[in-house]
mmCIF file of C-alpha atoms and ligand atoms in Angstrom:
data_model
loop_
_atom_site.group_PDB
_atom_site.id
_atom_site.type_symbol
_atom_site.label_atom_id
_atom_site.label_comp_id
_atom_site.label_asym_id
_atom_site.label_seq_id
_atom_site.Cartn_x
_atom_site.Cartn_y
_atom_site.Cartn_z
ATOM 1 C CA MET P 1 -20.003 26.982 27.057
ATOM 2 C CA LEU P 2 -19.687 24.696 30.045
ATOM 3 C CA PHE P 3 -21.770 22.070 31.766
ATOM 4 C CA PRO P 4 -24.673 22.254 32.569
ATOM 5 C CA ASP P 5 -25.344 24.650 29.651
ATOM 6 C CA TYR P 6 -23.435 22.488 27.220
ATOM 7 C CA ARG P 7 -24.186 18.775 27.246
ATOM 8 C CA PRO P 8 -22.368 16.861 24.470
ATOM 9 C CA ARG P 9 -24.585 13.851 25.107
ATOM 10 C CA ARG P 10 -27.604 15.729 23.632
ATOM 11 C CA LEU P 11 -26.326 14.990 20.140
ATOM 12 C CA ARG P 12 -25.487 11.376 20.841
ATOM 13 C CA LYS P 13 -28.976 10.277 21.772
ATOM 14 C CA ASN P 14 -29.633 8.013 18.790
ATOM 15 C CA GLU P 15 -28.057 6.833 15.545
ATOM 16 C CA ARG P 16 -29.968 9.356 13.405
ATOM 17 C CA LEU P 17 -28.595 12.270 15.397
ATOM 18 C CA ARG P 18 -25.132 10.794 15.534
ATOM 19 C CA SER P 19 -25.073 10.287 11.788
ATOM 20 C CA MET P 20 -26.078 13.945 11.229
ATOM 21 C CA ILE P 21 -23.006 15.287 13.003
ATOM 22 C CA ARG P 22 -20.549 12.575 11.967
ATOM 23 C CA GLU P 23 -17.281 14.187 10.834
ATOM 24 C CA THR P 24 -15.656 11.280 9.007
ATOM 25 C CA THR P 25 -17.161 8.675 6.727
ATOM 26 C CA LEU P 26 -15.525 5.760 4.991
ATOM 27 C CA SER P 27 -16.265 5.058 1.376
ATOM 28 C CA VAL P 28 -15.334 2.201 -0.915
ATOM 29 C CA ASP P 29 -13.662 4.845 -3.129
ATOM 30 C CA ASP P 30 -11.023 5.234 -0.422
ATOM 31 C CA PHE P 31 -9.687 1.708 -0.832
ATOM 32 C CA ILE P 32 -6.796 0.175 -2.722
ATOM 33 C CA TYR P 33 -6.539 -3.628 -2.512
ATOM 34 C CA PRO P 34 -3.075 -5.279 -2.540
ATOM 35 C CA LEU P 35 -2.625 -8.532 -4.478
ATOM 36 C CA PHE P 36 0.228 -11.050 -4.706
ATOM 37 C CA VAL P 37 0.755 -12.582 -8.133
ATOM 38 C CA THR P 38 2.693 -15.770 -8.697
ATOM 39 C CA HIS P 39 3.712 -18.034 -11.605
ATOM 40 C CA GLY P 40 1.810 -21.147 -12.636
ATOM 41 C CA LYS P 41 -1.790 -22.088 -13.318
ATOM 42 C CA GLY P 42 -4.564 -22.643 -10.818
ATOM 43 C CA VAL P 43 -2.253 -21.638 -7.963
ATOM 44 C CA LYS P 44 -3.870 -20.258 -4.822
ATOM 45 C CA LYS P 45 -1.402 -20.269 -1.967
ATOM 46 C CA PRO P 46 -2.845 -18.919 1.302
ATOM 47 C CA ILE P 47 -0.604 -16.708 3.457
ATOM 48 C CA GLN P 48 -0.552 -18.233 6.913
ATOM 49 C CA ALA P 49 -0.430 -15.059 8.959
ATOM 50 C CA MET P 50 -2.970 -13.258 6.732
ATOM 51 C CA PRO P 51 -6.237 -15.227 6.739
ATOM 52 C CA GLY P 52 -8.202 -14.555 3.551
ATOM 53 C CA ILE P 53 -5.149 -13.443 1.553
ATOM 54 C CA SER P 54 -3.395 -15.704 -0.963
ATOM 55 C CA GLN P 55 -0.776 -15.640 -3.657
ATOM 56 C CA LEU P 56 -2.633 -16.135 -6.939
ATOM 57 C CA SER P 57 -1.533 -17.202 -10.403
ATOM 58 C CA THR P 58 -2.625 -14.908 -13.246
ATOM 59 C CA ASP P 59 -5.547 -17.123 -14.344
ATOM 60 C CA LEU P 60 -7.128 -17.029 -10.875
ATOM 61 C CA LEU P 61 -6.248 -13.371 -10.538
ATOM 62 C CA ILE P 62 -8.832 -12.372 -13.117
ATOM 63 C CA GLY P 63 -11.748 -13.812 -11.114
ATOM 64 C CA GLU P 64 -10.448 -11.968 -8.082
ATOM 65 C CA ILE P 65 -10.174 -8.708 -10.033
ATOM 66 C CA LYS P 66 -13.757 -9.085 -11.252
ATOM 67 C CA GLU P 67 -14.962 -9.565 -7.687
ATOM 68 C CA ILE P 68 -12.985 -6.503 -6.520
ATOM 69 C CA ASN P 69 -14.395 -4.452 -9.381
ATOM 70 C CA ASN P 70 -17.960 -5.597 -8.639
ATOM 71 C CA LEU P 71 -17.544 -4.501 -5.035
ATOM 72 C CA GLY P 72 -16.760 -1.002 -6.328
ATOM 73 C CA ILE P 73 -13.145 -0.962 -5.155
ATOM 74 C CA PRO P 74 -11.486 1.381 -7.644
ATOM 75 C CA ALA P 75 -7.889 0.167 -7.566
ATOM 76 C CA VAL P 76 -5.486 -2.688 -6.869
ATOM 77 C CA LEU P 77 -1.810 -2.619 -5.900
ATOM 78 C CA LEU P 78 0.193 -5.467 -7.436
ATOM 79 C CA PHE P 79 3.148 -7.343 -5.961
ATOM 80 C CA GLY P 80 4.943 -10.064 -7.901
ATOM 81 C CA ILE P 81 6.623 -13.280 -6.835
ATOM 82 C CA PRO P 82 9.181 -14.070 -9.540
ATOM 83 C CA GLU P 83 10.137 -17.525 -10.777
ATOM 84 C CA LYS P 84 13.842 -16.822 -10.356
ATOM 85 C CA LYS P 85 15.695 -14.285 -8.262
ATOM 86 C CA ASP P 86 19.154 -12.848 -8.912
ATOM 87 C CA GLU P 87 21.540 -10.187 -7.582
ATOM 88 C CA ARG P 88 20.048 -7.455 -9.778
ATOM 89 C CA GLY P 89 16.384 -8.485 -9.609
ATOM 90 C CA SER P 90 16.183 -8.989 -13.386
ATOM 91 C CA GLU P 91 12.594 -10.241 -13.470
ATOM 92 C CA ALA P 92 11.455 -6.941 -11.966
ATOM 93 C CA TYR P 93 11.984 -5.143 -15.276
ATOM 94 C CA ALA P 94 11.626 -8.043 -17.737
ATOM 95 C CA LYS P 95 8.992 -7.723 -20.444
ATOM 96 C CA GLU P 96 7.682 -11.203 -19.609
ATOM 97 C CA GLY P 97 8.037 -10.753 -15.853
ATOM 98 C CA ILE P 98 5.207 -11.883 -13.604
ATOM 99 C CA ILE P 99 3.815 -8.398 -12.999
ATOM 100 C CA GLN P 100 4.103 -7.324 -16.612
ATOM 101 C CA ARG P 101 2.102 -10.402 -17.649
ATOM 102 C CA ALA P 102 -0.427 -9.903 -14.874
ATOM 103 C CA ILE P 103 -1.040 -6.276 -15.893
ATOM 104 C CA ARG P 104 -1.668 -7.235 -19.529
ATOM 105 C CA GLU P 105 -4.009 -10.012 -18.426
ATOM 106 C CA ILE P 106 -5.974 -7.667 -16.141
ATOM 107 C CA LYS P 107 -6.207 -4.929 -18.752
ATOM 108 C CA ASN P 108 -7.462 -7.447 -21.336
ATOM 109 C CA ASN P 109 -10.238 -8.593 -19.019
ATOM 110 C CA VAL P 110 -11.191 -5.743 -16.664
ATOM 111 C CA PRO P 111 -9.755 -2.606 -18.305
ATOM 112 C CA GLU P 112 -11.529 -0.161 -15.999
ATOM 113 C CA ILE P 113 -9.850 -1.238 -12.754
ATOM 114 C CA ILE P 114 -6.995 1.103 -11.785
ATOM 115 C CA VAL P 115 -3.802 -0.947 -11.732
ATOM 116 C CA ILE P 116 -1.107 0.423 -9.448
ATOM 117 C CA THR P 117 2.205 -1.444 -9.215
ATOM 118 C CA ASP P 118 4.671 -1.631 -6.371
ATOM 119 C CA VAL P 119 8.083 -0.583 -7.656
ATOM 120 C CA CYS P 120 10.775 -2.192 -5.517
ATOM 121 C CA LEU P 121 13.404 -4.856 -6.086
ATOM 122 C CA CYS P 122 13.150 -6.788 -2.799
ATOM 123 C CA GLU P 123 10.846 -9.523 -4.108
ATOM 124 C CA TYR P 124 13.152 -10.044 -7.084
ATOM 125 C CA THR P 125 16.656 -9.997 -5.616
ATOM 126 C CA SER P 126 18.377 -13.131 -4.300
ATOM 127 C CA HIS P 127 19.550 -11.187 -1.230
ATOM 128 C CA GLY P 128 16.063 -9.770 -0.552
ATOM 129 C CA HIS P 129 17.176 -6.138 -0.347
ATOM 130 C CA CYS P 130 15.478 -3.275 -2.176
ATOM 131 C CA GLY P 131 18.435 -2.446 -4.436
ATOM 132 C CA ILE P 132 21.889 -3.417 -5.667
ATOM 133 C CA ILE P 133 24.372 -4.476 -2.984
ATOM 134 C CA LYS P 134 27.813 -2.858 -2.832
ATOM 135 C CA ASP P 135 30.151 -3.320 0.116
ATOM 136 C CA GLY P 136 27.463 -4.932 2.242
ATOM 137 C CA ASP P 137 24.863 -2.180 1.822
ATOM 138 C CA VAL P 138 22.271 -1.152 -0.750
ATOM 139 C CA ASP P 139 23.886 1.235 -3.238
ATOM 140 C CA ASN P 140 21.569 4.155 -3.829
ATOM 141 C CA ASP P 141 22.542 5.628 -7.162
ATOM 142 C CA SER P 142 23.067 2.443 -9.159
ATOM 143 C CA THR P 143 19.669 1.198 -7.940
ATOM 144 C CA LEU P 144 17.826 4.218 -9.366
ATOM 145 C CA GLU P 145 18.201 3.186 -12.981
ATOM 146 C CA LEU P 146 16.772 -0.272 -12.299
ATOM 147 C CA LEU P 147 13.785 1.209 -10.475
ATOM 148 C CA ALA P 148 13.113 3.541 -13.398
ATOM 149 C CA ARG P 149 13.327 0.620 -15.837
ATOM 150 C CA MET P 150 10.970 -1.378 -13.637
ATOM 151 C CA ALA P 151 8.434 1.471 -13.508
ATOM 152 C CA LEU P 152 8.589 1.953 -17.287
ATOM 153 C CA SER P 153 8.102 -1.761 -17.946
ATOM 154 C CA HIS P 154 4.968 -1.730 -15.778
ATOM 155 C CA VAL P 155 3.579 1.289 -17.578
ATOM 156 C CA GLU P 156 4.385 -0.197 -20.988
ATOM 157 C CA ALA P 157 2.420 -3.294 -19.947
ATOM 158 C CA GLY P 158 -0.570 -1.053 -19.100
ATOM 159 C CA ALA P 159 -0.207 0.016 -15.450
ATOM 160 C CA ASP P 160 -2.187 3.160 -14.599
ATOM 161 C CA MET P 161 0.058 4.310 -11.748
ATOM 162 C CA VAL P 162 3.392 3.331 -10.190
ATOM 163 C CA ALA P 163 4.191 3.216 -6.487
ATOM 164 C CA PRO P 164 7.903 3.207 -5.588
ATOM 165 C CA SER P 165 8.390 1.624 -2.139
ATOM 166 C CA ASP P 166 12.153 1.184 -2.064
ATOM 167 C CA MET P 167 13.102 4.380 -0.138
ATOM 168 C CA MET P 168 16.173 5.158 -2.268
ATOM 169 C CA ASP P 169 17.016 8.875 -2.339
ATOM 170 C CA GLY P 170 16.075 10.533 -5.614
ATOM 171 C CA ARG P 171 13.977 7.721 -7.041
ATOM 172 C CA VAL P 172 10.826 9.746 -7.653
ATOM 173 C CA ALA P 173 12.743 12.244 -9.818
ATOM 174 C CA GLU P 174 14.487 9.424 -11.685
ATOM 175 C CA ILE P 175 11.214 7.587 -12.374
ATOM 176 C CA ARG P 176 9.405 10.799 -13.352
ATOM 177 C CA GLU P 177 12.133 11.747 -15.812
ATOM 178 C CA TYR P 178 12.291 8.271 -17.311
ATOM 179 C CA LEU P 179 8.514 8.008 -17.749
ATOM 180 C CA ASP P 180 8.310 11.510 -19.246
ATOM 181 C CA GLY P 181 11.202 10.765 -21.581
ATOM 182 C CA ASN P 182 9.273 7.791 -22.906
ATOM 183 C CA GLY P 183 6.016 9.656 -23.455
ATOM 184 C CA TYR P 184 4.291 8.703 -20.208
ATOM 185 C CA GLU P 185 4.022 12.161 -18.651
ATOM 186 C CA ASN P 186 0.402 11.456 -17.679
ATOM 187 C CA ILE P 187 1.114 8.432 -15.472
ATOM 188 C CA PRO P 188 0.908 9.419 -11.781
ATOM 189 C CA ILE P 189 3.429 8.386 -9.130
ATOM 190 C CA MET P 190 2.188 7.389 -5.693
ATOM 191 C CA SER P 191 5.360 7.444 -3.617
ATOM 192 C CA TYR P 192 5.810 5.577 -0.374
ATOM 193 C CA ALA P 193 7.196 8.877 0.900
ATOM 194 C CA ALA P 194 7.419 8.223 4.636
ATOM 195 C CA LYS P 195 8.052 4.507 4.925
ATOM 196 C CA TYR P 196 9.340 3.265 8.243
ATOM 197 C CA ALA P 197 11.617 0.295 8.973
ATOM 198 C CA SER P 198 8.749 -1.506 10.677
ATOM 199 C CA SER P 199 8.335 -4.960 12.165
ATOM 200 C CA PHE P 200 4.685 -4.741 11.147
ATOM 201 C CA TYR P 201 5.800 -5.913 7.671
ATOM 202 C CA GLY P 202 6.507 -9.432 8.997
ATOM 203 C CA PRO P 203 3.554 -11.264 7.413
ATOM 204 C CA PHE P 204 4.079 -9.456 4.087
ATOM 205 C CA ARG P 205 7.568 -10.850 3.787
ATOM 206 C CA GLU P 206 6.078 -14.344 3.957
ATOM 207 C CA ALA P 207 3.451 -13.299 1.393
ATOM 208 C CA ALA P 208 5.937 -11.787 -1.030
ATOM 209 C CA GLY P 209 8.966 -13.929 -0.168
ATOM 210 C CA SER P 210 11.017 -10.776 0.331
ATOM 211 C CA SER P 211 12.853 -11.141 3.642
ATOM 212 C CA PRO P 212 16.368 -9.692 3.554
ATOM 213 C CA GLN P 213 18.867 -12.564 3.605
ATOM 214 C CA PHE P 214 21.291 -10.542 5.756
ATOM 215 C CA GLY P 215 20.891 -7.461 7.946
ATOM 216 C CA ASP P 216 17.744 -5.335 7.866
ATOM 217 C CA ARG P 217 16.295 -2.347 6.000
ATOM 218 C CA LYS P 218 17.309 0.324 8.508
ATOM 219 C CA SER P 219 19.867 1.916 6.190
ATOM 220 C CA TYR P 220 17.109 2.949 3.790
ATOM 221 C CA GLN P 221 13.722 2.828 5.552
ATOM 222 C CA MET P 222 12.982 5.406 8.261
ATOM 223 C CA ASP P 223 13.587 5.185 11.986
ATOM 224 C CA PRO P 224 10.203 4.758 13.750
ATOM 225 C CA ALA P 225 11.340 7.343 16.306
ATOM 226 C CA ASN P 226 11.312 10.199 13.784
ATOM 227 C CA SER P 227 8.542 12.596 12.838
ATOM 228 C CA ASN P 228 10.340 15.716 11.518
ATOM 229 C CA GLU P 229 12.287 13.477 9.183
ATOM 230 C CA ALA P 230 8.988 12.379 7.632
ATOM 231 C CA ILE P 231 8.373 15.994 6.658
ATOM 232 C CA ARG P 232 11.784 16.168 4.990
ATOM 233 C CA GLU P 233 11.220 12.865 3.162
ATOM 234 C CA VAL P 234 7.799 13.912 1.903
ATOM 235 C CA SER P 235 9.084 17.373 0.853
ATOM 236 C CA LEU P 236 11.704 15.702 -1.329
ATOM 237 C CA ASP P 237 9.172 13.446 -3.026
ATOM 238 C CA VAL P 238 6.808 16.363 -3.624
ATOM 239 C CA GLU P 239 9.662 18.389 -5.154
ATOM 240 C CA GLU P 240 10.629 15.415 -7.306
ATOM 241 C CA GLY P 241 7.126 15.091 -8.732
ATOM 242 C CA ALA P 242 5.081 12.686 -6.593
ATOM 243 C CA ASP P 243 1.318 12.943 -7.212
ATOM 244 C CA ILE P 244 0.170 11.037 -4.125
ATOM 245 C CA ILE P 245 2.252 10.740 -0.957
ATOM 246 C CA MET P 246 2.032 7.701 1.253
ATOM 247 C CA VAL P 247 2.673 7.030 4.922
ATOM 248 C CA LYS P 248 3.394 3.464 5.980
ATOM 249 C CA PRO P 249 2.452 1.719 8.274
ATOM 250 C CA ALA P 250 -0.836 3.390 9.206
ATOM 251 C CA ILE P 251 -2.301 2.491 12.596
ATOM 252 C CA ALA P 252 0.905 2.942 14.602
ATOM 253 C CA TYR P 253 1.712 6.115 12.613
ATOM 254 C CA LEU P 254 -1.523 8.116 12.697
ATOM 255 C CA ASP P 255 0.371 11.148 14.029
ATOM 256 C CA ILE P 256 2.540 11.103 10.912
ATOM 257 C CA ILE P 257 -0.501 10.867 8.621
ATOM 258 C CA SER P 258 -2.039 13.809 10.423
ATOM 259 C CA ARG P 259 1.103 15.961 10.153
ATOM 260 C CA ILE P 260 1.627 15.150 6.491
ATOM 261 C CA LYS P 261 -2.006 15.978 5.705
ATOM 262 C CA GLU P 262 -1.630 19.353 7.409
ATOM 263 C CA GLU P 263 1.673 20.314 5.852
ATOM 264 C CA PHE P 264 1.173 19.215 2.235
ATOM 265 C CA ASP P 265 -1.505 19.945 -0.273
ATOM 266 C CA LEU P 266 -1.478 16.605 -2.082
ATOM 267 C CA PRO P 267 -3.639 13.511 -1.716
ATOM 268 C CA VAL P 268 -2.342 11.389 1.162
ATOM 269 C CA ALA P 269 -2.418 7.601 1.136
ATOM 270 C CA ALA P 270 -1.825 5.351 4.132
ATOM 271 C CA TYR P 271 -0.773 1.695 4.009
ATOM 272 C CA ASN P 272 -2.618 -0.408 6.571
ATOM 273 C CA VAL P 273 0.103 -3.075 6.493
ATOM 274 C CA SER P 274 0.186 -6.855 6.835
ATOM 275 C CA GLY P 275 1.010 -6.915 10.561
ATOM 276 C CA GLU P 276 -1.866 -4.563 11.320
ATOM 277 C CA TYR P 277 -4.177 -6.886 9.411
ATOM 278 C CA ALA P 278 -2.739 -9.985 11.100
ATOM 279 C CA MET P 279 -3.238 -8.558 14.605
ATOM 280 C CA VAL P 280 -6.930 -7.936 14.041
ATOM 281 C CA LYS P 281 -7.463 -11.347 12.446
ATOM 282 C CA ALA P 282 -5.589 -13.158 15.215
ATOM 283 C CA ALA P 283 -7.391 -11.442 18.080
ATOM 284 C CA ASP P 284 -10.727 -12.022 16.345
ATOM 285 C CA LYS P 285 -9.946 -15.713 15.949
ATOM 286 C CA LEU P 286 -9.107 -15.972 19.640
ATOM 287 C CA GLY P 287 -12.408 -14.319 20.470
ATOM 288 C CA PHE P 288 -10.653 -11.387 22.155
ATOM 289 C CA PHE P 289 -12.738 -8.809 20.286
ATOM 290 C CA ASP P 290 -15.134 -8.388 17.385
ATOM 291 C CA GLY P 291 -12.705 -8.316 14.456
ATOM 292 C CA GLU P 292 -15.171 -6.793 12.038
ATOM 293 C CA LYS P 293 -15.901 -3.844 14.307
ATOM 294 C CA VAL P 294 -12.212 -3.321 15.065
ATOM 295 C CA MET P 295 -11.460 -3.419 11.330
ATOM 296 C CA MET P 296 -14.000 -0.664 10.588
ATOM 297 C CA GLU P 297 -12.732 1.405 13.529
ATOM 298 C CA CYS P 298 -9.128 1.099 12.304
ATOM 299 C CA LEU P 299 -10.050 2.146 8.761
ATOM 300 C CA LEU P 300 -12.153 5.044 10.029
ATOM 301 C CA SER P 301 -9.315 6.196 12.272
ATOM 302 C CA ILE P 302 -6.852 6.168 9.386
ATOM 303 C CA LYS P 303 -9.275 8.336 7.411
ATOM 304 C CA ARG P 304 -9.926 10.648 10.363
ATOM 305 C CA ALA P 305 -6.171 11.127 10.813
ATOM 306 C CA GLY P 306 -6.074 12.545 7.283
ATOM 307 C CA ALA P 307 -5.668 9.755 4.745
ATOM 308 C CA ASP P 308 -7.550 10.251 1.498
ATOM 309 C CA LEU P 309 -6.710 6.739 0.333
ATOM 310 C CA ILE P 310 -6.146 3.534 2.292
ATOM 311 C CA VAL P 311 -4.189 0.581 0.980
ATOM 312 C CA THR P 312 -5.685 -2.296 2.930
ATOM 313 C CA TYR P 313 -6.092 -6.073 2.901
ATOM 314 C CA PHE P 314 -9.486 -5.392 4.512
ATOM 315 C CA ALA P 315 -10.790 -3.649 1.371
ATOM 316 C CA LYS P 316 -13.103 -6.436 0.206
ATOM 317 C CA GLU P 317 -14.592 -7.119 3.642
ATOM 318 C CA ALA P 318 -15.055 -3.430 4.380
ATOM 319 C CA ALA P 319 -16.565 -2.797 0.933
ATOM 320 C CA ARG P 320 -19.133 -5.523 1.594
ATOM 321 C CA ILE P 321 -20.093 -3.935 4.894
ATOM 322 C CA LEU P 322 -20.284 -0.428 3.414
ATOM 323 C CA GLY P 323 -22.373 -1.683 0.503
ATOM 324 C CA GLY P 324 -24.634 -3.739 2.748
ATOM 325 C CA LYS P 325 -23.640 -6.846 0.727
ATOM 326 C CA ARG P 326 -22.940 -9.426 3.346
HETATM 327 C C1 PBG U 401 8.453 -3.664 -0.607
HETATM 328 C C2 PBG U 401 7.270 -3.535 0.278
HETATM 329 C C3 PBG U 401 7.062 -4.012 1.584
HETATM 330 C C4 PBG U 401 5.734 -3.727 1.897
HETATM 331 C C5 PBG U 401 5.184 -3.065 0.804
HETATM 332 N N1 PBG U 401 6.153 -2.946 -0.180
HETATM 333 C C6 PBG U 401 7.942 -4.764 2.498
HETATM 334 C C7 PBG U 401 9.155 -4.170 3.062
HETATM 335 O O1 PBG U 401 9.471 -2.999 2.875
HETATM 336 O O2 PBG U 401 9.871 -4.927 3.712
HETATM 337 C C8 PBG U 401 5.018 -4.077 3.176
HETATM 338 C C9 PBG U 401 3.541 -4.225 3.065
HETATM 339 C C10 PBG U 401 2.873 -4.890 4.225
HETATM 340 O O3 PBG U 401 3.474 -5.225 5.269
HETATM 341 O O4 PBG U 401 1.659 -5.108 4.110
HETATM 342 N N2 PBG U 401 9.578 -2.984 -0.222
#
């Protein structure tokens, strides 16, 4: 059918008509809200490049969790800022580590919220890399055991799901086996399956204090130029037992989300990362565009590309808009 027989504008005449043929809708159920937990009491330390986001001590965290839960956001993703860092990231898998304590605190107060934990050593190591250093690079195989111990310690503290973000080869299988061996065969793994070595993580590294002290993460995170490699990475994680596969970042990688959604029959998550958040906030502050509208358009686009779940610092704001609670 061609013009003048077919006129696409007929169905765009008003909001009622547009809403009838809308192909994608956002829902608060799609969101996962990241949180940064730190030691101390009454600590709320705003992240400069991420307006509205702060590091919180566990006591203040509970109020935040209640608010998130009341907004209908089903899940949070926890990152920890340890008191002390060392070569092997010991606090990452310590029983009294910051995350382990935060999980217990959350589960004692708001048991129904889904607690997902980031499993990666970079916040906990003195050198800021995601694993153990040998000969100037991150050693893959000796890092696996520490990641598995970290995941188990989170689950023992009450985590509902673990999310390995380190990009070591074989870590999903190692974590799966370790959890199963300890009786946790029902805990899902959301793997950061296609995670790129992206400069969009800049503000996060301030938030989590996890900048590498030498070099960069290009020997383990993916080259932004590659798309076929994402398929290979995701295939491995699926084979190794991942339950949800994640693409990260989101906005600059919508093509990857779309390919992964088409090629794999598993729920797909996308991480709308710190730099993507910071860009919208900064341009809004400068009056360059309507930040709220751009935020909703970004989230909708991530969903349209194929994401079933969106990890986003916008979750609370977007939930308020979707629920008409502003
Ligand atoms: C840990 C991790 C990072 C992010 C999530 N988990 C940082 C990194 O890989 O350097 C980035 C999240 C964001 O930018 O919002 N490895």
